[in-house]
PDB file of C-alpha atoms and ligand atoms in Angstrom:
ATOM      1  CA  MET G   1      42.657  -5.540  -6.594  1.00 45.00           C
ATOM      2  CA  ASN G   2      41.602  -9.097  -7.386  1.00 47.00           C
ATOM      3  CA  ARG G   3      37.814  -9.364  -7.608  1.00 49.00           C
ATOM      4  CA  GLY G   4      37.742 -13.076  -8.346  1.00 50.00           C
ATOM      5  CA  ASN G   5      35.753 -14.082 -11.383  1.00 54.00           C
ATOM      6  CA  SER G   6      33.154 -11.299 -11.186  1.00 51.00           C
ATOM      7  CA  THR G   7      31.490 -10.446 -14.492  1.00 55.00           C
ATOM      8  CA  PHE G   8      30.185  -7.063 -13.331  1.00 50.00           C
ATOM      9  CA  THR G   9      31.209  -4.363 -15.782  1.00 50.00           C
ATOM     10  CA  ARG G  10      31.104  -0.603 -15.682  1.00 49.00           C
ATOM     11  CA  SER G  11      29.794   1.493 -18.550  1.00 56.00           C
ATOM     12  CA  GLU G  12      31.562   4.557 -19.872  1.00 58.00           C
ATOM     13  CA  PRO G  13      30.855   7.714 -17.896  1.00 52.00           C
ATOM     14  CA  LEU G  14      28.417  10.142 -19.483  1.00 57.00           C
ATOM     15  CA  SER G  15      29.831  13.381 -20.785  1.00 60.00           C
ATOM     16  CA  GLY G  16      26.777  15.297 -19.603  1.00 60.00           C
ATOM     17  CA  ASP G  17      26.195  16.669 -23.089  1.00 74.00           C
ATOM     18  CA  ASP G  18      24.852  13.520 -24.710  1.00 91.00           C
ATOM     19  CA  THR G  19      21.065  13.592 -24.796  1.00 93.00           C
ATOM     20  CA  ILE G  20      18.468  11.811 -26.868  1.00 95.00           C
ATOM     21  CA  THR G  21      14.740  12.237 -27.351  1.00 96.00           C
ATOM     22  CA  ILE G  22      12.261   9.648 -26.173  1.00 96.00           C
ATOM     23  CA  PHE G  23       8.481   9.960 -25.981  1.00 96.00           C
ATOM     24  CA  PHE G  24       6.638   9.399 -22.707  1.00 93.00           C
ATOM     25  CA  GLU G  25       2.861   9.354 -23.083  1.00 92.00           C
ATOM     26  CA  GLU G  26       3.433  10.915 -26.522  1.00 93.00           C
ATOM     27  CA  THR G  27       5.326  13.877 -25.089  1.00 92.00           C
ATOM     28  CA  ALA G  28       8.900  14.385 -26.275  1.00 94.00           C
ATOM     29  CA  CYS G  29      11.429  14.216 -23.437  1.00 93.00           C
ATOM     30  CA  GLU G  30      15.099  15.112 -23.746  1.00 93.00           C
ATOM     31  CA  VAL G  31      16.932  12.593 -21.564  1.00 92.00           C
ATOM     32  CA  PRO G  32      20.570  11.687 -20.913  1.00 92.00           C
ATOM     33  CA  ALA G  33      21.918   9.040 -23.281  1.00 93.00           C
ATOM     34  CA  GLY G  34      23.037   5.794 -21.701  1.00 92.00           C
ATOM     35  CA  VAL G  35      20.620   5.695 -18.778  1.00 94.00           C
ATOM     36  CA  THR G  36      17.660   3.382 -18.198  1.00 96.00           C
ATOM     37  CA  VAL G  37      14.093   4.357 -18.975  1.00 95.00           C
ATOM     38  CA  ALA G  38      13.355   4.440 -15.243  1.00 94.00           C
ATOM     39  CA  ALA G  39      16.273   6.735 -14.481  1.00 93.00           C
ATOM     40  CA  ALA G  40      15.345   8.988 -17.375  1.00 92.00           C
ATOM     41  CA  LEU G  41      11.715   9.351 -16.370  1.00 92.00           C
ATOM     42  CA  LEU G  42      11.748   9.367 -12.577  1.00 89.00           C
ATOM     43  CA  GLY G  43      11.531  13.136 -12.513  1.00 74.00           C
ATOM     44  CA  HIS G  44       8.622  13.228 -14.918  1.00 76.00           C
ATOM     45  CA  ASP G  45       5.349  14.733 -13.574  1.00 72.00           C
ATOM     46  CA  ASP G  46       3.773  12.519 -10.887  1.00 70.00           C
ATOM     47  CA  HIS G  47       6.358   9.738 -11.168  1.00 76.00           C
ATOM     48  CA  HIS G  48       3.953   6.833 -11.679  1.00 82.00           C
ATOM     49  CA  PHE G  49       4.761   4.237 -14.311  1.00 85.00           C
ATOM     50  CA  CYS G  50       1.964   1.694 -13.859  1.00 85.00           C
ATOM     51  CA  ARG G  51      -0.845   0.605 -11.546  1.00 85.00           C
ATOM     52  CA  SER G  52      -0.873  -2.395  -9.262  1.00 82.00           C
ATOM     53  CA  ALA G  53      -2.866  -5.418 -10.378  1.00 78.00           C
ATOM     54  CA  ALA G  54      -4.377  -5.818  -6.912  1.00 81.00           C
ATOM     55  CA  ASP G  55      -5.798  -2.395  -6.148  1.00 83.00           C
ATOM     56  CA  GLN G  56      -4.936  -0.165  -9.121  1.00 84.00           C
ATOM     57  CA  GLU G  57      -2.737   2.077  -6.954  1.00 87.00           C
ATOM     58  CA  LYS G  58      -0.127   4.119  -8.793  1.00 88.00           C
ATOM     59  CA  ARG G  59       3.265   2.418  -8.776  1.00 87.00           C
ATOM     60  CA  ALA G  60       6.762   3.715  -9.482  1.00 90.00           C
ATOM     61  CA  PRO G  61      10.240   2.198  -9.669  1.00 92.00           C
ATOM     62  CA  HIS G  62      11.463   0.980  -6.302  1.00 93.00           C
ATOM     63  CA  CYS G  63      14.469  -1.355  -6.502  1.00 95.00           C
ATOM     64  CA  LEU G  64      15.939  -0.155  -9.834  1.00 95.00           C
ATOM     65  CA  MET G  65      17.540  -3.564 -10.334  1.00 96.00           C
ATOM     66  CA  GLY G  66      14.857  -5.783 -11.842  1.00 96.00           C
ATOM     67  CA  VAL G  67      13.450  -7.343  -8.682  1.00 96.00           C
ATOM     68  CA  CYS G  68      10.247  -5.542  -7.667  1.00 93.00           C
ATOM     69  CA  PHE G  69       8.379  -5.166 -10.993  1.00 92.00           C
ATOM     70  CA  GLU G  70       7.008  -1.791  -9.883  1.00 91.00           C
ATOM     71  CA  CYS G  71       8.330  -0.130 -13.043  1.00 93.00           C
ATOM     72  CA  LEU G  72       6.392  -1.969 -15.751  1.00 93.00           C
ATOM     73  CA  VAL G  73       5.755   0.138 -18.844  1.00 94.00           C
ATOM     74  CA  GLU G  74       4.849  -0.320 -22.469  1.00 95.00           C
ATOM     75  CA  ILE G  75       7.832   0.291 -24.760  1.00 97.00           C
ATOM     76  CA  ASP G  76       7.301   0.572 -28.505  1.00 97.00           C
ATOM     77  CA  GLY G  77       3.989  -1.281 -28.162  1.00 96.00           C
ATOM     78  CA  VAL G  78       5.346  -4.117 -26.012  1.00 96.00           C
ATOM     79  CA  LYS G  79       3.835  -4.334 -22.519  1.00 94.00           C
ATOM     80  CA  ASN G  80       5.391  -5.564 -19.276  1.00 93.00           C
ATOM     81  CA  ARG G  81       8.853  -4.110 -19.905  1.00 96.00           C
ATOM     82  CA  GLN G  82      10.897  -3.331 -16.817  1.00 96.00           C
ATOM     83  CA  ALA G  83      11.874   0.324 -17.176  1.00 95.00           C
ATOM     84  CA  CYS G  84      14.797  -0.095 -14.788  1.00 96.00           C
ATOM     85  CA  LEU G  85      16.470  -2.648 -17.072  1.00 97.00           C
ATOM     86  CA  GLU G  86      15.804  -1.067 -20.457  1.00 96.00           C
ATOM     87  CA  PRO G  87      18.307   1.461 -21.807  1.00 96.00           C
ATOM     88  CA  VAL G  88      16.880   4.514 -23.554  1.00 96.00           C
ATOM     89  CA  ARG G  89      17.015   4.620 -27.358  1.00 96.00           C
ATOM     90  CA  GLU G  90      16.401   7.542 -29.695  1.00 97.00           C
ATOM     91  CA  GLY G  91      12.709   7.825 -30.600  1.00 97.00           C
ATOM     92  CA  MET G  92      11.587   5.198 -28.089  1.00 97.00           C
ATOM     93  CA  GLN G  93       7.849   5.338 -27.315  1.00 98.00           C
ATOM     94  CA  VAL G  94       7.127   4.739 -23.629  1.00 96.00           C
ATOM     95  CA  LYS G  95       3.651   4.565 -22.129  1.00 94.00           C
ATOM     96  CA  ARG G  96       2.350   3.954 -18.656  1.00 91.00           C
ATOM     97  CA  GLN G  97       0.882   0.534 -18.130  1.00 88.00           C
ATOM     98  CA  HIS G  98      -2.577   1.177 -16.754  1.00 75.00           C
ATOM     99  CA  GLU G  99      -4.068  -2.249 -17.105  1.00 63.00           C
ATOM    100  CA  PRO G 100      -3.262  -5.042 -14.663  1.00 53.00           C
ATOM    101  CA  VAL G 101      -0.819  -7.625 -15.948  1.00 50.00           C
ATOM    102  CA  ASP G 102      -2.726 -10.396 -17.703  1.00 54.00           C
ATOM    103  CA  GLU G 103      -0.640 -13.503 -17.096  1.00 55.00           C
ATOM    104  CA  SER G 104      -2.809 -15.666 -19.368  1.00 60.00           C
ATOM    105  CA  LYS G 105      -1.367 -13.981 -22.478  1.00 54.00           C
TER     106      LYS G 105
HETATM  107  S1  FES B   1      12.303  -0.809 -10.279  1.00 89.98           S
HETATM  108 FE1  FES B   1      12.160  -2.785  -9.422  1.00 89.98          FE
HETATM  109  S2  FES B   1      12.013  -4.082 -11.162  1.00 89.98           S
HETATM  110 FE2  FES B   1      12.266  -2.114 -11.987  1.00 89.98          FE
END
């Protein structure tokens, strides 16, 4: 089938046996290799990743494609990372982002 000049690519399927360890709120989590941080952690405790800047309500991934910004987390000390776009890496330190986004920084 001709799909024109699309640049969309497909990653290799997971074997189901490949797991890595990441740390979420300093707790080790065994997660599938090759998935995003959001996909890896959606089943974790109460599902919230950050709080809204407006009313501090708990927020969790919604679109899973980089549009809504409901999945902001701190990864390896860097804030405002979109968990739905970031692939998991061995030893990665992920923390909830509790503070509102400060756009002046
Ligand atoms: S879930 Fe929407 S930007 Fe990440």
